[in-house]
Coordinates of C-alpha atoms and ligand atoms in Angstrom, one line a residue:
Chain Z
M1 CA 43.5 95.9 119.0
A2 CA 45.6 98.9 120.1
L3 CA 46.1 100.4 116.7
D4 CA 46.8 103.7 118.1
N5 CA 50.0 102.7 119.7
Q6 CA 51.4 101.2 116.3
T7 CA 53.9 103.2 114.3
I8 CA 52.5 103.5 110.8
R9 CA 55.0 103.6 108.0
T10 CA 53.8 105.6 105.0
G11 CA 55.7 105.1 101.8
R12 CA 57.2 108.3 100.3
V13 CA 54.8 107.8 97.3
G14 CA 51.8 107.9 99.6
R15 CA 52.3 111.6 100.7
G16 CA 51.2 112.9 97.6
V17 CA 52.6 115.3 95.0
I18 CA 52.0 118.5 96.7
G19 CA 53.6 117.3 99.8
S20 CA 56.6 116.3 97.9
V21 CA 57.0 119.7 96.1
L22 CA 56.5 121.6 99.1
S23 CA 59.4 119.7 100.8
G24 CA 61.3 120.0 97.9
R25 CA 64.7 121.9 97.8
L26 CA 63.7 124.1 94.9
V27 CA 60.9 125.9 96.9
W28 CA 63.3 126.4 99.8
T29 CA 66.1 127.9 97.6
L30 CA 63.6 130.2 96.0
V31 CA 62.1 131.3 99.2
S32 CA 65.5 131.8 100.7
F33 CA 66.9 133.6 97.7
L34 CA 63.8 136.0 97.4
S35 CA 64.1 137.0 101.1
L36 CA 67.6 138.0 100.9
L37 CA 66.8 139.9 97.6
V38 CA 63.9 141.8 99.7
L39 CA 66.2 142.5 102.5
W40 CA 68.9 144.0 100.2
A41 CA 66.3 146.3 98.6
L42 CA 65.1 147.3 102.3
V43 CA 68.4 148.2 103.4
A44 CA 69.4 150.0 100.0
A45 CA 66.1 152.2 100.4
I46 CA 66.7 153.1 103.9
L47 CA 70.5 153.9 103.5
Q48 CA 69.9 155.8 100.0
S49 CA 73.6 155.8 99.5
R50 CA 75.7 155.8 96.3
L51 CA 77.9 153.3 97.8
F52 CA 75.0 150.6 98.6
P53 CA 73.1 150.5 95.3
G54 CA 69.8 148.3 95.5
P55 CA 69.1 145.1 93.4
L56 CA 67.6 147.3 90.5
E57 CA 70.6 149.3 89.9
V58 CA 72.8 146.3 90.2
G59 CA 70.6 144.5 88.1
S60 CA 70.6 147.2 85.1
K61 CA 74.5 147.4 85.5
F62 CA 74.6 143.8 85.0
L63 CA 72.5 143.8 81.7
S64 CA 74.4 146.8 80.4
E65 CA 77.7 145.1 80.9
A66 CA 76.4 141.8 79.6
A67 CA 74.9 143.9 76.6
S68 CA 78.3 145.5 75.7
G69 CA 80.1 142.2 75.8
E70 CA 82.3 143.2 78.5
L71 CA 80.9 140.9 81.0
G72 CA 81.1 137.7 78.8
Y73 CA 84.7 138.7 77.9
H74 CA 86.0 139.1 81.3
V75 CA 84.1 136.1 82.7
G76 CA 85.3 133.9 79.8
V77 CA 89.0 135.0 80.5
T78 CA 88.8 134.0 84.2
L79 CA 86.9 131.0 83.3
A80 CA 89.7 129.8 81.0
R81 CA 92.4 130.5 83.6
V82 CA 90.4 128.5 86.2
A83 CA 89.8 125.6 83.8
V84 CA 93.6 125.4 82.8
A85 CA 94.9 126.0 86.4
F86 CA 92.4 123.4 87.9
L87 CA 93.0 120.6 85.2
V88 CA 96.8 120.8 85.6
A89 CA 96.6 120.9 89.4
M90 CA 94.3 117.9 89.6
F91 CA 96.6 116.0 87.3
I92 CA 99.8 116.9 88.9
G93 CA 98.6 116.9 92.4
S94 CA 96.6 113.3 92.0
A95 CA 100.1 111.8 90.6
I96 CA 101.9 113.0 93.5
G97 CA 99.1 112.0 96.0
I98 CA 99.2 108.3 94.6
A99 CA 102.7 108.3 94.5
L100 CA 103.3 109.5 98.3
G101 CA 100.3 107.2 99.2
R102 CA 101.9 104.1 97.8
A103 CA 105.5 104.6 98.7
K104 CA 106.1 104.9 102.4
G105 CA 109.6 106.2 102.1
A106 CA 108.7 108.8 99.5
D107 CA 105.8 110.0 101.9
Q108 CA 108.1 110.3 104.9
F109 CA 110.8 112.3 102.7
F110 CA 108.3 114.7 101.2
D111 CA 106.0 115.2 104.1
T112 CA 107.8 118.4 105.2
W113 CA 107.7 119.7 101.5
L114 CA 104.2 119.2 101.4
I115 CA 103.5 121.1 104.8
F116 CA 105.7 124.0 103.7
F117 CA 103.6 124.3 100.4
L118 CA 100.3 123.8 102.0
N119 CA 101.1 126.9 104.6
L120 CA 102.5 129.1 102.0
P121 CA 100.3 132.0 101.8
A122 CA 98.8 132.2 98.5
L123 CA 99.6 135.8 98.0
V124 CA 103.4 135.0 98.3
T125 CA 103.2 132.4 95.6
I126 CA 101.5 134.8 93.3
I127 CA 103.8 137.7 94.1
L128 CA 106.9 135.4 93.6
C129 CA 105.6 134.1 90.3
Y130 CA 104.9 137.7 89.0
V131 CA 108.4 138.7 90.4
W132 CA 110.3 135.7 88.8
F133 CA 108.4 135.1 85.6
G134 CA 107.1 138.6 84.9
L135 CA 103.5 139.8 84.6
T136 CA 102.6 137.1 82.1
E137 CA 99.7 134.7 81.6
T138 CA 101.9 131.9 82.5
A139 CA 102.9 133.3 85.8
A140 CA 99.3 133.9 86.4
V141 CA 98.2 130.3 85.8
L142 CA 101.3 128.8 87.4
A143 CA 100.7 130.7 90.6
V144 CA 97.1 129.4 90.9
T145 CA 98.3 126.0 90.0
I146 CA 101.1 125.9 92.7
N147 CA 98.4 127.0 95.3
K148 CA 96.2 124.1 94.4
I149 CA 98.6 121.2 93.9
P150 CA 99.3 120.6 97.7
N151 CA 95.6 120.4 98.5
V152 CA 94.8 117.9 95.8
A153 CA 98.0 115.8 96.7
V154 CA 97.0 115.5 100.4
T155 CA 93.6 114.5 99.8
V156 CA 94.3 112.1 97.0
R157 CA 97.2 110.6 99.4
E158 CA 94.6 109.9 101.8
G159 CA 92.7 107.7 99.3
A160 CA 95.9 106.0 98.1
R161 CA 96.8 104.7 101.4
S162 CA 93.5 103.1 101.8
L163 CA 93.6 101.2 98.6
S164 CA 92.1 97.8 98.9
R165 CA 94.8 95.2 98.9
D166 CA 92.2 92.4 98.2
L167 CA 91.5 93.9 94.7
T168 CA 95.2 94.6 94.1
E169 CA 95.9 91.0 94.6
M170 CA 93.0 90.0 92.2
A171 CA 94.6 92.4 89.6
H172 CA 97.8 90.9 90.0
I173 CA 96.6 87.2 89.8
Y174 CA 94.5 88.2 86.4
R175 CA 97.6 90.1 85.0
F176 CA 95.9 93.4 84.7
G177 CA 99.3 95.3 84.1
A178 CA 99.9 98.8 85.2
W179 CA 97.5 100.7 83.0
K180 CA 94.5 98.3 83.5
T181 CA 95.0 98.4 87.1
L182 CA 95.3 102.2 87.4
R183 CA 92.2 102.5 85.3
H184 CA 89.7 100.0 86.7
V185 CA 91.2 99.3 90.1
T186 CA 93.0 102.2 91.5
L187 CA 91.3 105.3 90.0
P188 CA 87.7 104.1 90.9
Q189 CA 88.7 103.7 94.5
L190 CA 90.2 107.2 94.5
A191 CA 87.2 108.8 92.7
P192 CA 85.7 110.1 95.9
F193 CA 88.8 111.5 97.3
M194 CA 89.4 113.2 93.8
A195 CA 85.8 114.5 93.8
A196 CA 86.4 116.0 97.2
A197 CA 89.6 117.4 96.0
A198 CA 88.1 118.9 92.9
R199 CA 85.3 120.6 95.0
G200 CA 87.4 121.9 97.8
G201 CA 90.1 122.8 95.1
L202 CA 87.6 124.5 92.8
A203 CA 86.4 126.6 95.5
L204 CA 90.0 127.8 96.3
V205 CA 91.0 128.3 92.5
W206 CA 88.0 130.7 91.9
K207 CA 89.2 132.7 94.9
I208 CA 92.8 132.8 94.1
V209 CA 92.4 133.6 90.5
L210 CA 90.7 136.8 91.3
V211 CA 93.6 138.0 93.3
V212 CA 96.0 136.9 90.7
E213 CA 94.1 138.9 88.1
L214 CA 93.9 142.0 90.3
L215 CA 97.8 142.0 90.9
G216 CA 98.9 141.5 87.4
R217 CA 96.4 141.0 84.5
P218 CA 94.8 143.4 82.2
D219 CA 91.4 141.5 82.1
G220 CA 89.2 139.0 83.9
V221 CA 86.7 139.4 86.6
G222 CA 89.4 140.1 89.2
R223 CA 90.8 143.2 87.0
Q224 CA 87.1 144.4 86.7
L225 CA 86.5 144.3 90.6
Y226 CA 89.7 146.3 90.9
D227 CA 88.6 149.0 88.5
G228 CA 85.2 149.2 90.1
F229 CA 87.0 149.7 93.4
Q230 CA 89.1 152.5 92.0
L231 CA 86.1 154.2 90.8
F232 CA 84.1 153.4 93.9
D233 CA 81.7 152.0 91.3
V234 CA 79.9 149.6 93.8
S235 CA 77.3 148.5 91.1
M236 CA 80.0 147.2 88.9
I237 CA 81.6 145.4 91.7
L238 CA 78.4 143.7 92.7
A239 CA 77.5 142.9 89.1
Y240 CA 80.5 141.1 88.3
A241 CA 80.4 139.4 91.9
I242 CA 76.8 138.1 90.9
A243 CA 77.9 137.0 87.6
F244 CA 80.8 135.2 89.3
I245 CA 78.6 133.3 91.6
L246 CA 76.1 132.4 89.0
V247 CA 78.8 130.9 86.7
V248 CA 80.2 128.9 89.8
Q249 CA 76.8 127.5 90.5
L250 CA 75.8 126.5 87.0
I251 CA 79.4 124.8 86.8
E252 CA 78.5 122.9 90.1
I253 CA 74.9 121.9 88.8
L254 CA 75.9 121.2 85.2
V255 CA 79.4 119.7 85.3
L256 CA 80.3 118.4 88.7
Q257 CA 76.8 116.9 89.8
P258 CA 76.3 115.0 86.7
I259 CA 80.0 113.5 86.9
E260 CA 79.7 112.6 90.6
A261 CA 76.3 110.9 89.9
R262 CA 77.9 109.0 87.0
V263 CA 81.0 107.9 88.9
N264 CA 78.6 106.8 92.1
R265 CA 76.1 105.0 89.8
W266 CA 77.4 101.3 91.1
R267 CA 76.8 102.2 94.8
R268 CA 73.8 100.5 96.3
Chain K
M1 CA 113.0 70.5 87.6
T2 CA 109.3 68.9 87.4
K3 CA 108.5 66.0 85.6
P4 CA 105.9 66.7 82.7
D5 CA 103.1 65.3 84.6
Q6 CA 103.7 67.3 87.7
A7 CA 102.1 70.6 87.5
I8 CA 103.5 72.2 90.8
R9 CA 106.2 71.3 93.0
I10 CA 105.7 73.0 96.4
A11 CA 108.6 73.1 99.0
V12 CA 107.9 75.5 101.7
D13 CA 110.9 75.1 104.3
R14 CA 109.8 77.8 106.4
K15 CA 107.1 80.6 106.6
A16 CA 106.9 83.0 109.3
F17 CA 105.3 86.2 110.0
P18 CA 107.5 88.7 111.5
A19 CA 107.0 90.0 114.9
V20 CA 104.7 93.0 115.2
A21 CA 104.7 95.3 118.1
D22 CA 104.2 93.1 121.2
R23 CA 103.4 90.0 119.0
P24 CA 106.3 87.5 118.8
E25 CA 107.3 86.1 115.4
Q26 CA 104.8 83.6 114.2
L27 CA 106.2 80.5 112.6
V28 CA 103.2 79.1 110.4
L29 CA 104.4 76.5 108.1
R30 CA 107.5 74.2 108.3
G31 CA 108.7 71.5 105.7
V32 CA 105.7 71.6 103.6
Q33 CA 106.5 69.3 100.5
L34 CA 103.8 68.6 97.9
T35 CA 103.8 67.6 94.5
V36 CA 100.7 68.2 92.4
Q37 CA 99.9 66.1 89.6
E38 CA 98.7 67.8 86.3
G39 CA 94.9 67.7 85.9
S40 CA 94.3 66.6 89.6
F41 CA 91.9 68.1 92.1
V42 CA 93.8 68.7 95.3
V43 CA 91.7 69.6 98.4
L44 CA 93.6 71.0 101.3
T45 CA 92.2 70.9 104.8
G46 CA 93.2 71.5 108.3
P47 CA 92.3 73.3 111.5
S48 CA 91.4 76.9 111.3
G49 CA 94.6 79.1 111.3
C50 CA 97.0 76.5 110.6
G51 CA 98.2 78.1 107.5
K52 CA 96.1 77.0 104.4
S53 CA 95.6 80.4 103.1
T54 CA 99.0 81.3 103.7
L55 CA 100.0 78.3 101.6
L56 CA 97.8 79.2 98.8
N57 CA 99.2 82.8 98.6
I58 CA 102.5 81.7 98.5
V59 CA 101.7 79.4 95.5
A60 CA 99.8 82.2 93.8
G61 CA 102.9 84.3 94.2
L62 CA 101.1 87.0 96.2
D63 CA 103.4 86.1 99.1
A64 CA 107.2 86.0 98.1
D65 CA 108.3 86.2 101.9
F66 CA 109.2 82.5 102.7
Q67 CA 112.1 79.9 102.5
G68 CA 111.7 77.4 100.0
H69 CA 110.4 77.5 96.4
V70 CA 107.4 76.7 94.2
T71 CA 108.2 75.3 90.9
F72 CA 105.7 75.0 87.8
S73 CA 106.2 72.5 85.1
Q74 CA 105.2 75.0 82.6
D75 CA 107.0 78.5 82.0
D76 CA 104.6 81.2 83.4
P77 CA 101.5 79.3 84.0
K78 CA 98.1 81.0 83.7
L79 CA 96.7 81.1 87.1
A80 CA 93.0 82.0 88.4
F81 CA 92.1 82.4 92.2
M82 CA 89.0 82.3 93.5
F83 CA 89.1 84.1 96.9
Q84 CA 87.0 83.6 100.1
T85 CA 85.2 86.8 99.2
P86 CA 84.2 87.4 95.5
R87 CA 86.6 90.4 95.0
L88 CA 84.6 91.7 92.1
L89 CA 85.2 95.4 91.1
P90 CA 82.2 96.9 92.5
W91 CA 82.3 99.8 89.9
R92 CA 82.2 97.6 87.0
T93 CA 79.2 95.5 85.8
V94 CA 79.3 91.7 85.9
E95 CA 80.1 91.4 82.3
Q96 CA 82.8 94.1 82.5
N97 CA 84.5 92.4 85.5
I98 CA 84.9 89.2 83.5
R99 CA 85.8 90.9 80.3
L100 CA 88.5 92.6 82.1
V101 CA 90.4 89.4 83.0
L102 CA 90.9 88.6 79.3
G103 CA 93.5 90.3 77.2
D104 CA 92.7 93.5 75.4
D105 CA 93.6 91.6 72.0
D106 CA 91.5 88.7 72.4
A107 CA 89.3 88.8 69.5
Q108 CA 86.8 86.2 71.0
A109 CA 86.4 87.9 74.3
A110 CA 82.9 89.0 73.9
A111 CA 81.8 85.5 72.8
K112 CA 83.6 83.8 75.7
V113 CA 82.1 86.2 78.2
A114 CA 78.6 85.6 76.7
A115 CA 79.3 81.8 76.8
I116 CA 80.6 81.6 80.4
L117 CA 77.8 84.0 81.7
D118 CA 75.4 81.6 80.3
R119 CA 76.9 78.5 81.7
V120 CA 76.9 80.0 85.2
G121 CA 73.3 81.2 84.8
L122 CA 74.1 84.8 85.0
S123 CA 73.2 86.0 81.3
E124 CA 70.2 88.1 82.9
A125 CA 72.5 90.0 85.4
A126 CA 75.3 90.6 83.1
T127 CA 74.8 94.3 83.1
A128 CA 74.2 94.7 86.8
F129 CA 76.7 96.0 89.3
P130 CA 78.2 93.3 91.6
E131 CA 76.8 94.7 94.8
R132 CA 73.2 94.6 93.7
L133 CA 73.6 91.0 93.6
S134 CA 73.2 88.2 96.3
L135 CA 76.3 86.7 97.6
G136 CA 75.7 83.3 95.6
M137 CA 75.4 85.4 92.4
Q138 CA 78.5 87.2 93.0
R139 CA 80.4 83.8 93.7
R140 CA 78.9 82.5 90.5
A141 CA 80.4 85.6 88.7
A142 CA 83.8 85.1 90.4
L143 CA 83.6 81.3 89.2
A144 CA 83.1 82.4 85.9
R145 CA 85.7 84.8 85.8
A146 CA 88.2 82.2 87.0
F147 CA 87.2 79.7 84.2
V148 CA 86.9 82.3 81.5
V149 CA 90.7 82.7 81.5
E150 CA 91.2 78.9 80.9
P151 CA 93.9 78.7 83.9
D152 CA 96.6 76.3 83.9
I153 CA 96.2 76.4 87.7
L154 CA 93.0 77.1 89.7
L155 CA 93.6 78.1 93.3
M156 CA 90.6 78.4 95.4
D157 CA 90.3 79.5 99.0
E158 CA 87.0 78.4 100.7
P159 CA 85.1 79.6 97.6
F160 CA 81.7 78.6 98.9
V161 CA 81.6 79.5 102.5
S162 CA 78.7 81.4 104.2
L163 CA 76.4 80.4 101.4
D164 CA 73.2 78.6 102.4
D165 CA 73.1 74.9 101.4
P166 CA 71.3 74.9 98.2
S167 CA 73.2 77.7 96.9
A168 CA 76.5 76.1 97.9
D169 CA 75.3 72.8 96.4
S170 CA 74.5 74.4 93.1
L171 CA 77.8 76.2 92.9
R172 CA 79.6 73.1 93.8
A173 CA 77.8 71.2 90.9
L174 CA 78.6 74.0 88.7
L175 CA 82.3 73.7 89.7
I176 CA 82.3 70.0 88.8
E177 CA 80.7 70.6 85.5
L178 CA 83.1 73.3 84.4
W179 CA 86.1 71.2 85.6
N180 CA 84.7 68.1 83.8
R181 CA 84.5 70.1 80.6
R182 CA 88.1 71.7 81.0
P183 CA 89.9 69.7 83.5
T184 CA 92.8 71.9 85.2
T185 CA 94.9 71.6 87.9
V186 CA 93.2 72.7 91.2
L187 CA 94.3 73.3 94.8
F188 CA 91.3 74.0 96.8
V189 CA 91.1 74.9 100.5
T190 CA 88.0 73.9 102.5
H191 CA 86.9 73.3 106.0
D192 CA 83.8 71.3 104.9
R193 CA 84.8 67.6 105.0
I194 CA 81.8 66.6 102.7
E195 CA 82.7 69.2 100.1
A196 CA 86.3 67.9 100.6
V197 CA 85.2 64.3 99.7
M198 CA 82.7 65.4 96.6
L199 CA 85.4 67.4 94.8
A200 CA 88.9 66.0 95.6
T201 CA 90.8 63.4 93.5
R202 CA 93.5 63.9 96.4
L203 CA 93.2 65.1 99.9
V204 CA 95.8 66.8 101.9
R205 CA 95.5 67.6 105.4
L206 CA 97.7 70.2 107.4
G207 CA 98.2 70.1 111.1
G208 CA 100.3 70.9 114.0
T209 CA 102.0 74.2 114.7
P210 CA 104.0 75.1 112.8
A211 CA 101.8 73.2 110.2
S212 CA 103.1 70.5 108.0
I213 CA 101.3 67.8 106.0
V214 CA 99.8 65.2 108.4
Q215 CA 97.8 63.3 105.8
D216 CA 97.8 62.7 102.1
S217 CA 95.3 60.2 100.6
D218 CA 94.1 59.6 97.2
V219 CA 90.1 59.9 96.8
S220 CA 89.1 57.3 94.3
L221 CA 85.3 57.9 93.9
S222 CA 83.8 57.7 90.6
P223 CA 81.9 60.8 89.4
A224 CA 78.6 59.1 90.1
D225 CA 79.7 58.0 93.5
R226 CA 80.4 61.7 94.3
L227 CA 76.9 62.7 93.9
D228 CA 75.6 59.8 96.0
R229 CA 75.3 61.1 99.7
E230 CA 75.8 57.6 101.4
K231 CA 78.9 57.0 99.6
V232 CA 80.3 60.3 100.2
L233 CA 79.6 60.0 103.8
A234 CA 81.1 56.5 104.0
C235 CA 84.4 58.0 102.3
R236 CA 84.3 60.8 104.7
L237 CA 84.5 58.6 107.7
R238 CA 87.2 56.5 106.1
L239 CA 89.4 59.4 105.2
F240 CA 88.9 61.4 108.4
E241 CA 88.9 58.5 110.8
N242 CA 92.0 59.6 112.7
A243 CA 91.3 63.1 112.5
Ligands
ATP1 N1 99.5 89.1 107.4 C1 99.6 88.5 108.7 N2 100.4 88.9 109.6 C2 100.5 88.2 110.6 N3 100.1 86.9 110.8 C3 99.3 86.4 109.9 C4 98.9 87.2 108.8 N4 98.3 86.4 108.0 C5 98.1 85.1 108.7 N5 98.6 85.1 109.8 C6 98.7 84.1 110.8 O1 99.1 83.0 110.3 C7 98.4 81.8 110.7 C8 97.9 81.3 109.5 O2 96.9 82.0 108.7 P1 95.9 81.4 107.7 O3 95.0 82.5 107.5 O4 97.0 80.9 106.5 O5 95.1 80.3 108.3 P2 94.0 79.4 107.6 O6 94.4 78.1 107.5 O7 93.6 79.8 106.1 O8 92.8 79.7 108.5 P3 91.2 79.6 108.2 O9 90.8 78.4 108.1 O10 90.7 80.3 109.3 O11 90.9 80.6 106.9 C9 97.4 82.3 111.6 O12 97.6 82.1 112.8 C10 97.3 83.9 111.5 O13 97.0 84.4 112.5
MG2 MG1 92.1 80.9 105.3

């Protein structure tokens, strides 16, 4: 028997615990993160500049800001703005997307509008909102929301165009009615598109909200970055940047991923 | 108007699919007149592509683009439709799929769902998602869903195709059992002549282009005869002799 010519398939269970841990994502994340930190420390040590602080300096700034409560406060304020703008934009954007995906006439009519708003620079929306509504909280959140709505609408529209006719007919025969059809037939089909919109949208909102804060708010992470810029306090800028990245990652892992896992539970 | 014992009066004078791009308009049905008696099991057969599904969709109200009319004896009769594919919601469990077709205010819903799942032998799979089940089991769930609403009219479009023989046989037996327990007016489309004879109390054949009714016969086999292979085969020969 020419055993050596055969392909042997080994089950994943057969590879042993150590093998699967070593190939695990966690280890690679850790290795890659630590090497970034080392590289940063090295460059800082070589440059010896006030404008390029090393990880230790930034870390101690981070801790002192956290201890004073400043960091928590500003991150919290930014987070609240992101949450409101994100939810409102998801809701309105999805509604528009579903409507346009279902009604061909409306889609043709509003397509130009959508393209206009998609290509409107975020900075323009922000400035106009502040000019028209004053340097208020509402104007700030509105500016972020308006920036995000067209992106959500376009993504969800794609999903609404590809809704299964088979299932719609089934819902019609069994008299689901509008609400039941939306909840059990339409929205589950749109879920992957809404997840994509949420992801792309969240990344966008995080960035825009900082600019909004920088231009017209007395608090929030964007404002702190601006203050750091004016004082040339690079440690402060980096400390807030790192806090920001941490929060975004935590939300990704603790909120978005579990929701996606739950929504996709039925897939084979 | 329909008489009390007539469940459906179908009069499709003309049904055509409009021209698309380089394909000309397609005239599919012409002058299809069919009166379905209350409680009868009408099997529709005919060559592939002759317009059987089209006719069923018209009766179901899924396609309103035709000349003619479909009249029901009852105001707003309750319909159930078993499609060629199960059309279950993949993101809802078997149990939820069946629960969803019952009204929200139905106090006995949970009991009805449990009873029908038990009858079709899916109690064990109640909390499974449809795509994790075999096609035969998905069809069972679709059958349970059709019967749980206690329909006045049951429409079935080749509901047992692409199953292996034993699965198709057991589903057919299940259909007969459910139907005997609760007779309802059935319009059933199939290609399978043996299946047609086993189930039908009346056999209607469509043919020609555009299609119209070319044969309409009563099938007077007793319930026992329907399970007798010899009798079914003999009856098939008689019914389809000029097919
Ligand atoms: N949406 C449609 N647009 C254009 N033509 C269609 C459409 N649906 C069906 N047809 C055409 O109408 C004819 C009848 O189709 P139908 O599906 O009713 O046939 P059928 O008798 O159910 O066939 P089968 O036994 O293969 O299921 C076919 O020639 C088909 O090409
Ligand atoms: Mg068909």
